[in-house]
Every structure is written in structure tokens, then in C-alpha cells.
Coordinates of N, CA and C and ligand atoms in Angstrom, one line a residue:
M1 N -26.2 122.2 106.9 CA -26.4 123.1 105.7 C -25.4 124.3 105.7
H2 N -24.9 124.6 104.5 CA -23.9 125.6 104.4 C -24.3 126.9 105.0
P3 N -23.3 127.6 105.7 CA -23.6 128.8 106.4 C -24.1 130.0 105.4
L4 N -23.9 129.9 104.2 CA -24.4 130.9 103.3 C -25.8 130.7 102.8
I5 N -26.3 129.6 103.2 CA -27.8 129.2 102.9 C -28.6 129.7 104.1
K6 N -29.5 130.6 103.7 CA -30.4 131.3 104.8 C -31.7 130.5 105.0
E7 N -32.2 130.1 103.9 CA -33.5 129.4 104.0 C -33.9 128.6 102.8
V8 N -34.4 127.4 103.0 CA -34.9 126.6 101.8 C -36.2 127.0 101.5
I9 N -36.5 127.4 100.3 CA -37.9 127.7 99.9 C -38.6 126.7 99.1
L10 N -37.9 125.9 98.4 CA -38.5 124.8 97.7 C -37.7 123.5 97.9
S11 N -38.4 122.5 98.5 CA -37.8 121.2 98.8 C -37.8 120.4 97.4
K12 N -36.9 119.4 97.5 CA -36.8 118.4 96.4 C -38.2 117.8 96.0
E13 N -38.9 117.4 97.1 CA -40.3 116.8 96.9 C -41.2 117.7 96.2
K14 N -41.2 119.0 96.7 CA -42.1 119.9 96.1 C -41.8 120.2 94.6
I15 N -40.5 120.3 94.3 CA -40.1 120.5 93.0 C -40.4 119.3 92.1
D16 N -40.1 118.2 92.6 CA -40.4 116.9 91.8 C -42.0 116.8 91.5
E17 N -42.7 117.0 92.5 CA -44.1 116.9 92.4 C -44.7 117.9 91.3
R18 N -44.3 119.1 91.5 CA -44.8 120.1 90.6 C -44.2 119.9 89.1
T19 N -43.0 119.5 89.0 CA -42.4 119.2 87.7 C -43.2 118.3 86.9
K20 N -43.6 117.2 87.7 CA -44.4 116.1 87.1 C -45.8 116.6 86.6
I21 N -46.4 117.5 87.3 CA -47.7 118.0 86.9 C -47.5 118.9 85.7
V22 N -46.5 119.8 85.7 CA -46.4 120.8 84.5 C -45.9 120.0 83.3
A23 N -45.0 119.0 83.5 CA -44.6 118.2 82.3 C -45.8 117.5 81.6
K24 N -46.7 117.1 82.5 CA -47.9 116.5 81.9 C -48.7 117.5 81.1
Q25 N -48.8 118.7 81.6 CA -49.5 119.8 80.9 C -48.8 120.0 79.5
V26 N -47.5 120.1 79.6 CA -46.7 120.3 78.3 C -47.0 119.2 77.3
T27 N -46.9 117.9 77.8 CA -47.2 116.8 77.0 C -48.6 116.9 76.3
E28 N -49.6 117.2 77.2 CA -50.9 117.3 76.7 C -51.0 118.4 75.6
H29 N -50.3 119.5 75.8 CA -50.3 120.6 74.8 C -49.9 120.1 73.4
Y30 N -48.7 119.5 73.4 CA -48.2 119.0 72.2 C -49.0 117.9 71.5
R31 N -49.5 117.0 72.4 CA -50.5 115.9 71.9 C -51.7 116.6 71.2
S32 N -52.2 117.7 71.8 CA -53.3 118.4 71.2 C -53.0 119.0 69.8
Q33 N -51.7 119.2 69.6 CA -51.3 119.9 68.3 C -51.1 118.9 67.2
K34 N -51.3 117.6 67.6 CA -51.2 116.5 66.6 C -49.9 116.5 65.8
I35 N -48.9 116.6 66.4 CA -47.6 116.7 65.7 C -47.0 115.3 65.4
G36 N -47.7 114.2 65.8 CA -47.3 112.9 65.5 C -45.9 112.6 66.1
D37 N -45.0 111.9 65.3 CA -43.8 111.4 66.0 C -42.7 112.3 65.8
E38 N -43.0 113.6 65.3 CA -41.9 114.5 65.1 C -41.3 115.0 66.4
P39 N -40.0 114.7 66.5 CA -39.4 115.0 67.8 C -39.3 116.6 68.1
I40 N -39.7 116.9 69.3 CA -39.7 118.3 69.8 C -38.2 118.6 70.2
V41 N -37.7 119.8 69.8 CA -36.3 120.1 70.2 C -36.3 120.8 71.6
L42 N -35.9 120.1 72.5 CA -35.8 120.8 73.9 C -34.5 121.5 73.9
V43 N -34.5 122.8 74.2 CA -33.2 123.6 74.2 C -33.0 124.1 75.6
G44 N -31.8 123.7 76.2 CA -31.5 124.2 77.5 C -30.3 125.1 77.5
F45 N -30.3 126.1 78.3 CA -29.1 127.1 78.3 C -28.2 126.6 79.5
L46 N -27.0 126.3 79.1 CA -26.0 125.9 80.2 C -25.6 127.1 80.9
K47 N -25.3 127.0 82.1 CA -25.2 125.6 82.8 C -26.4 125.4 83.7
G48 N -27.0 126.5 84.0 CA -28.2 126.4 85.0 C -29.3 125.4 84.7
C49 N -29.5 125.1 83.4 CA -30.7 124.3 83.0 C -30.6 122.8 83.5
V50 N -29.4 122.4 83.8 CA -29.1 120.9 83.8 C -30.0 120.1 84.7
P51 N -30.1 120.5 86.1 CA -31.0 119.7 87.0 C -32.4 119.7 86.6
F52 N -32.9 120.9 86.2 CA -34.3 121.0 85.8 C -34.6 120.2 84.6
M53 N -33.7 120.3 83.5 CA -33.8 119.6 82.3 C -34.0 118.1 82.6
G54 N -33.1 117.6 83.6 CA -33.1 116.2 84.0 C -34.5 115.8 84.5
N55 N -35.0 116.6 85.4 CA -36.3 116.4 86.0 C -37.4 116.4 85.0
F56 N -37.3 117.4 84.2 CA -38.4 117.5 83.2 C -38.4 116.3 82.2
L57 N -37.2 115.9 81.8 CA -37.1 114.8 80.8 C -37.7 113.6 81.4
E58 N -37.5 113.3 82.6 CA -38.0 112.2 83.3 C -39.5 112.0 83.2
N59 N -40.1 113.2 83.0 CA -41.6 113.3 83.1 C -42.2 113.6 81.8
F60 N -41.4 113.9 80.7 CA -41.9 114.3 79.5 C -42.1 113.0 78.6
E61 N -43.3 112.8 78.1 CA -43.6 111.5 77.5 C -43.5 111.5 76.0
L62 N -43.2 112.6 75.3 CA -43.2 112.6 73.9 C -41.8 112.5 73.3
N63 N -41.8 112.2 72.0 CA -40.6 112.1 71.2 C -39.8 113.5 71.3
C64 N -38.6 113.5 71.7 CA -37.9 114.7 71.7 C -36.3 114.5 71.5
Q65 N -35.7 115.6 71.3 CA -34.2 115.5 71.3 C -33.7 116.7 72.1
T66 N -32.6 116.5 72.8 CA -32.2 117.6 73.7 C -31.0 118.3 73.1
E67 N -31.0 119.6 73.1 CA -29.9 120.4 72.6 C -29.5 121.5 73.7
Y68 N -28.3 121.9 73.7 CA -27.9 122.8 74.7 C -27.1 124.0 74.0
M69 N -27.3 125.1 74.6 CA -26.5 126.3 74.2 C -25.9 126.9 75.4
L70 N -24.8 127.6 75.2 CA -24.2 128.3 76.4 C -24.4 129.7 76.2
I71 N -25.2 130.3 77.0 CA -25.6 131.8 77.0 C -25.1 132.4 78.3
S72 N -24.5 133.5 78.3 CA -24.1 134.1 79.4 C -24.7 135.5 79.6
S73 N -25.4 135.8 80.7 CA -25.8 137.1 80.9 C -25.3 137.7 82.2
Y74 N -24.9 136.8 83.1 CA -24.5 137.3 84.4 C -23.0 137.3 84.6
G75 N -22.3 136.5 83.9 CA -20.8 136.4 84.1 C -20.7 136.0 85.6
S76 N -19.8 136.6 86.4 CA -19.6 136.2 87.8 C -20.3 137.2 88.7
N77 N -21.1 138.1 88.1 CA -21.8 139.1 88.9 C -23.1 138.6 89.5
I78 N -23.6 139.2 90.5 CA -24.9 138.9 91.0 C -26.1 139.4 90.1
K79 N -25.9 140.6 89.6 CA -26.8 141.2 88.8 C -26.6 141.0 87.3
S80 N -27.7 140.8 86.5 CA -27.5 140.6 85.1 C -26.8 141.9 84.4
S81 N -25.9 141.6 83.6 CA -25.3 142.6 82.8 C -26.2 143.2 81.7
G82 N -27.3 142.4 81.4 CA -28.3 142.9 80.5 C -27.9 142.6 79.0
K83 N -26.8 141.9 78.8 CA -26.3 141.7 77.4 C -26.0 140.2 77.3
P84 N -27.0 139.4 76.9 CA -26.7 138.0 76.7 C -25.8 137.8 75.6
E85 N -24.9 136.7 75.8 CA -23.9 136.5 74.7 C -24.0 135.0 74.4
I86 N -24.1 134.6 73.1 CA -24.2 133.2 72.7 C -22.7 132.7 72.6
L87 N -22.3 131.8 73.6 CA -21.0 131.3 73.7 C -20.8 130.0 73.0
L88 N -22.0 129.3 72.9 CA -22.1 128.0 72.2 C -23.5 127.9 71.5
D89 N -23.5 127.8 70.2 CA -24.8 127.9 69.5 C -25.3 126.4 69.2
L90 N -26.5 126.3 68.7 CA -27.0 125.0 68.3 C -26.3 124.5 67.1
R91 N -26.2 123.2 67.0 CA -25.5 122.7 65.9 C -26.5 122.1 64.8
I92 N -27.8 122.3 65.1 CA -28.8 121.8 64.1 C -29.6 122.9 63.6
P93 N -30.2 122.7 62.3 CA -31.1 123.8 61.9 C -32.4 123.6 62.5
I94 N -33.1 124.7 62.8 CA -34.3 124.6 63.6 C -35.5 125.1 62.8
E95 N -35.2 125.3 61.5 CA -36.4 125.7 60.6 C -37.5 124.6 60.7
N96 N -38.7 124.9 60.8 CA -39.8 123.9 60.7 C -39.8 123.0 61.9
R97 N -39.1 123.3 63.0 CA -39.1 122.4 64.1 C -39.8 123.1 65.3
H98 N -40.4 122.3 66.2 CA -41.0 122.7 67.4 C -39.9 122.9 68.5
I99 N -39.7 124.1 69.0 CA -38.7 124.4 69.9 C -39.3 124.5 71.3
L100 N -38.8 123.8 72.3 CA -39.3 124.1 73.7 C -38.0 124.5 74.5
I101 N -38.0 125.7 74.9 CA -36.9 126.1 75.8 C -37.1 125.8 77.2
V102 N -36.1 125.1 77.8 CA -36.3 124.6 79.2 C -35.3 125.4 80.0
E103 N -35.9 126.3 80.8 CA -35.1 127.2 81.7 C -35.1 126.9 83.1
D104 N -34.1 127.3 83.9 CA -34.2 127.1 85.3 C -34.9 128.3 85.9
I105 N -34.5 129.6 85.4 CA -35.1 130.8 86.0 C -35.3 131.9 85.0
I106 N -36.4 132.6 85.1 CA -36.5 133.9 84.5 C -36.3 134.9 85.5
D107 N -35.3 135.8 85.3 CA -35.1 136.9 86.2 C -35.5 138.2 85.6
T108 N -34.6 138.9 84.9 CA -35.0 140.1 84.2 C -35.8 139.7 83.0
G109 N -35.6 138.5 82.5 CA -36.2 138.1 81.2 C -35.5 138.4 80.0
I110 N -34.3 139.0 80.2 CA -33.6 139.5 79.0 C -33.0 138.4 78.3
T111 N -32.5 137.3 78.9 CA -32.0 136.2 78.2 C -33.0 135.6 77.3
L112 N -34.2 135.3 77.8 CA -35.2 134.6 77.1 C -35.7 135.5 75.9
D113 N -35.9 136.8 76.2 CA -36.4 137.7 75.2 C -35.4 137.7 74.0
F114 N -34.2 137.7 74.3 CA -33.1 137.7 73.2 C -33.1 136.4 72.5
M115 N -33.2 135.3 73.2 CA -33.2 134.0 72.6 C -34.4 133.6 71.8
V116 N -35.6 134.0 72.3 CA -36.8 133.8 71.6 C -36.7 134.4 70.2
N117 N -36.3 135.7 70.2 CA -36.1 136.5 68.9 C -35.1 135.7 68.0
Y118 N -34.1 135.4 68.6 CA -33.0 134.7 67.9 C -33.6 133.4 67.2
F119 N -34.4 132.6 68.0 CA -34.9 131.4 67.3 C -36.0 131.7 66.3
R120 N -36.8 132.7 66.6 CA -37.9 133.1 65.6 C -37.3 133.5 64.3
M121 N -36.2 134.1 64.3 CA -35.5 134.5 63.0 C -35.2 133.3 62.1
Q122 N -35.2 132.1 62.7 CA -34.8 131.0 62.0 C -36.0 130.1 61.6
N123 N -37.2 130.7 61.7 CA -38.3 130.1 61.2 C -38.8 128.7 61.7
P124 N -38.7 128.6 63.0 CA -39.2 127.3 63.6 C -40.7 127.2 63.5
K125 N -41.3 126.0 63.7 CA -42.8 125.9 63.6 C -43.4 126.6 64.9
S126 N -42.7 126.4 66.0 CA -43.2 127.1 67.3 C -42.0 127.2 68.2
V127 N -42.2 128.2 69.1 CA -41.2 128.4 70.2 C -42.0 128.5 71.4
K128 N -41.8 127.6 72.4 CA -42.5 127.7 73.7 C -41.5 127.7 74.8
I129 N -41.9 128.1 76.0 CA -41.0 128.2 77.1 C -41.5 127.5 78.3
I130 N -40.7 126.7 78.9 CA -41.1 126.2 80.3 C -39.9 126.6 81.2
T131 N -40.3 127.1 82.4 CA -39.2 127.5 83.3 C -39.5 126.9 84.7
M132 N -38.5 126.6 85.4 CA -38.8 126.1 86.8 C -39.2 127.2 87.7
L133 N -38.5 128.3 87.7 CA -38.8 129.4 88.5 C -39.0 130.7 87.7
D134 N -39.9 131.6 88.2 CA -40.1 132.8 87.6 C -40.2 134.0 88.6
K135 N -39.2 134.9 88.5 CA -39.2 136.0 89.3 C -40.0 137.2 88.8
V136 N -41.2 137.0 88.7 CA -42.1 137.9 88.0 C -41.8 139.4 88.3
T137 N -41.6 139.8 89.5 CA -41.4 141.2 89.8 C -40.0 141.7 89.4
A138 N -39.2 140.9 88.9 CA -37.9 141.3 88.5 C -37.8 141.5 87.0
H139 N -38.9 141.1 86.2 CA -38.8 141.2 84.8 C -38.5 142.6 84.3
K140 N -37.7 142.8 83.3 CA -37.4 144.1 82.7 C -37.9 144.2 81.3
V141 N -38.3 143.0 80.8 CA -38.9 143.0 79.5 C -40.2 142.2 79.5
D142 N -41.0 142.4 78.4 CA -42.3 141.8 78.4 C -42.1 140.3 77.8
I143 N -41.9 139.4 78.8 CA -41.8 138.0 78.4 C -42.6 137.1 79.3
K144 N -43.3 136.0 78.7 CA -44.1 135.2 79.6 C -43.8 133.7 79.3
A145 N -43.6 133.0 80.4 CA -43.4 131.5 80.1 C -44.7 130.9 79.7
D146 N -44.6 129.9 78.9 CA -45.9 129.2 78.5 C -46.2 128.3 79.7
W147 N -45.2 127.8 80.4 CA -45.4 126.9 81.6 C -44.4 127.3 82.6
K148 N -44.8 127.3 83.9 CA -43.8 127.5 84.9 C -44.1 126.6 86.1
C149 N -43.1 126.3 86.9 CA -43.4 125.4 88.1 C -43.7 126.4 89.2
F150 N -42.9 127.4 89.4 CA -43.1 128.3 90.6 C -42.8 129.7 90.3
D151 N -43.7 130.6 90.9 CA -43.2 132.0 91.0 C -42.4 132.2 92.2
V152 N -41.4 133.1 92.1 CA -40.5 133.3 93.3 C -40.3 134.7 93.5
E153 N -40.0 135.1 94.7 CA -39.7 136.5 95.0 C -38.4 136.8 94.5
D154 N -38.1 138.2 94.5 CA -36.8 138.7 93.9 C -35.8 138.6 95.0
Q155 N -35.3 137.4 95.2 CA -34.2 137.1 96.2 C -33.1 136.5 95.5
F156 N -31.9 136.4 96.1 CA -30.8 135.7 95.5 C -30.9 134.3 95.8
L157 N -31.2 133.4 94.8 CA -31.5 132.0 95.0 C -30.4 131.1 94.5
V158 N -30.2 130.0 95.1 CA -29.3 129.0 94.6 C -29.9 127.6 94.7
G159 N -29.2 126.7 94.1 CA -29.6 125.2 94.1 C -30.4 124.9 92.8
M160 N -30.5 123.6 92.6 CA -31.2 123.1 91.3 C -30.7 123.9 90.1
G161 N -29.3 124.0 90.0 CA -28.7 124.7 88.8 C -28.4 126.1 89.1
L162 N -29.0 126.7 90.0 CA -28.6 128.2 90.3 C -27.3 128.3 91.1
D163 N -26.5 129.2 90.8 CA -25.3 129.2 91.5 C -25.0 130.6 92.1
V164 N -23.9 130.6 93.0 CA -23.2 131.9 93.3 C -21.8 131.4 93.3
N165 N -21.1 132.2 92.5 CA -19.7 131.9 92.2 C -19.5 130.4 91.8
E166 N -20.4 129.9 91.0 CA -20.4 128.6 90.4 C -20.6 127.5 91.5
R167 N -20.9 127.9 92.7 CA -21.2 126.9 93.7 C -22.7 126.6 93.9
F168 N -23.1 125.6 94.5 CA -24.4 125.3 95.0 C -25.4 124.8 93.9
R169 N -24.8 124.7 92.6 CA -25.7 124.2 91.5 C -26.3 122.8 91.8
N170 N -25.5 122.0 92.6 CA -25.9 120.7 92.9 C -26.9 120.5 94.0
L171 N -27.2 121.6 94.7 CA -28.2 121.4 95.8 C -29.6 120.9 95.2
P172 N -30.2 119.8 95.8 CA -31.4 119.3 95.2 C -32.6 120.1 95.6
Y173 N -32.4 121.4 96.1 CA -33.5 122.2 96.5 C -33.2 123.6 96.1
V174 N -34.1 124.6 96.3 CA -34.0 125.9 96.0 C -33.9 126.7 97.3
A175 N -32.8 127.5 97.5 CA -32.7 128.2 98.7 C -32.2 129.6 98.6
V176 N -32.5 130.4 99.6 CA -32.1 131.9 99.5 C -30.7 132.0 100.1
V177 N -29.9 132.8 99.5 CA -28.5 133.1 100.0 C -28.6 134.2 101.1
D178 N -27.7 134.0 102.0 CA -27.6 135.1 103.1 C -26.6 136.1 102.5
V179 N -27.2 137.1 101.9 CA -26.4 138.1 101.2 C -25.5 139.0 102.1
E180 N -25.9 139.0 103.3 CA -25.0 139.8 104.3 C -23.7 139.0 104.6
K181 N -23.8 137.7 104.8 CA -22.7 136.9 104.9 C -21.8 136.8 103.6
L182 N -22.5 136.8 102.5 CA -21.9 136.6 101.2 C -21.0 137.9 100.9
A183 N -21.3 139.0 101.4 CA -20.6 140.3 101.2 C -19.2 140.2 101.7
T184 N -19.0 139.4 102.7 CA -17.6 139.3 103.3 C -17.0 137.8 103.2
W185 N -17.7 137.0 102.4 CA -17.4 135.6 102.4 C -16.0 135.4 101.7
K186 N -15.2 134.5 102.4 CA -13.9 134.2 101.8 C -14.1 132.8 101.2
W187 N -13.9 132.6 99.9 CA -14.2 131.3 99.3 C -13.0 130.4 99.4
Ligands
LIG1 C1 -29.1 132.5 84.5 C2 -30.2 131.5 84.2 C3 -31.0 132.1 83.1 C4 -30.8 133.6 83.2 C5 -31.9 134.4 83.6 O1 -28.0 132.1 83.7 O2 -29.8 130.2 84.0 O3 -30.5 131.5 81.9 O4 -29.6 133.7 84.0 O5 -31.6 135.7 83.8 P1 -32.4 136.8 83.0 O6 -33.8 136.5 83.1 O7 -32.1 138.1 83.9 O8 -31.8 137.0 81.7 P2 -26.5 132.7 83.8 O9 -26.2 133.7 82.7 O10 -26.3 133.1 85.2 O11 -25.6 131.4 83.5 P3 -25.7 130.0 84.2 O12 -26.9 129.3 83.5 O13 -24.4 129.3 83.7 O14 -25.7 130.1 85.6

């Protein structure tokens, strides 16, 4: 294991197992809405969403299309700048569509709060949120995921899409970074 990794908190098995369960709940929700064959628009925010989006898609049984946006709130910093920026927008109209945001993590919640408002202004039929991880105690705005896989503590996490300095996104588990070592780490 890389020396900057202090502790694995969620194994691949645990993430896969839980994603399966939550994806089923999401599937059942939309089935109960009787939306027929209408494809749900899954929206992922690059880059962190990629592994979880893949996991979720494998387990989501309904008609859907996948779209991606590039939003940046962190830049290369550890802490959120608090100012999300849309670097790449959707290329489809979302009026009258069901939107499901597929996130890797809610930290301060600022990105999602901003994005949900942005989508709502475009008159979609619905906007829902599923997140793999939720740092509930770190929220700075009033935002709630409709579905989540895990609550996590307010620690610096990597893996399954989460990065430090663009590294570790490919780890198939979620781990805590050793912030003491990171402070003097030479990349
Ligand atoms: C991360 C993460 C979420 C957001 C959560 O993205 O993927 O989208 O931050 O933070 P918040 O709740 O405090 O707004 P980031 O901007 O780091 O970009 P990335 O997906 O490329 O890592």
C-alpha cells in the first residue's frame, strides 16, 4: 500500500455490495413513478464521479442516458474554495427530463447546492441525488442526498474517484490519507 495511505475505511466488496442495494432502491423509486420507457438522465460531475458511476450503472436497471459535466470546486487545494465553476456544461436540454445526479462525495455540499439550483432553473421534471459518500458533519449548506451509500467522517479521503493531487482516483477502495506525511511529501 502507498505510504500516504493511512487506513482503508471501505473495501471494494463493501462498496459493491452497498451500491447494489442502493441502486435497487433507486430503480424501485423510478418504477413507482411510472415513467415508462423515458430515459432518466444520469449526470456525473467529472472527474471524481467516474468509478462510482460505473458501479452504479452496472446495477441500475432502467432506461437511462449518461451525461457528464466538469465542475471544479477544489482546484488543487485540499479545502473547497466554496465557488463551484462549470468548466464543461451539458449538451442536451433537460427541460421535462428526470435528472439523477450521481456523485462520489458530498463534502461541504456547495457543489451540489449550486448544481441543483442550476438544473432547477431549466425546468426538469425532477432532480434527485445519489452519492457514494456523505460527509454529513462537513456540510455548510442545507443539502440532502436522496440516496447515499455511506456516511463518512470528516477526514481526507482518496480512492474510488477521490484524489489528492490527481492521484489515487484509481484505488478500488476508499482510504484515509496520512495528512502528516502529505504535508512534506515530495511528488
Ligand atoms: C469533489 C467531488 C464533489 C465535490 C464535493 O470534486 O467530486 O463533486 O468535490 O465537494 P463539496 O461538497 O464541498 O462541494 P472536485 O471539485 O474536487 O473535482 P474532481 O471531481 O475532479 O475531484
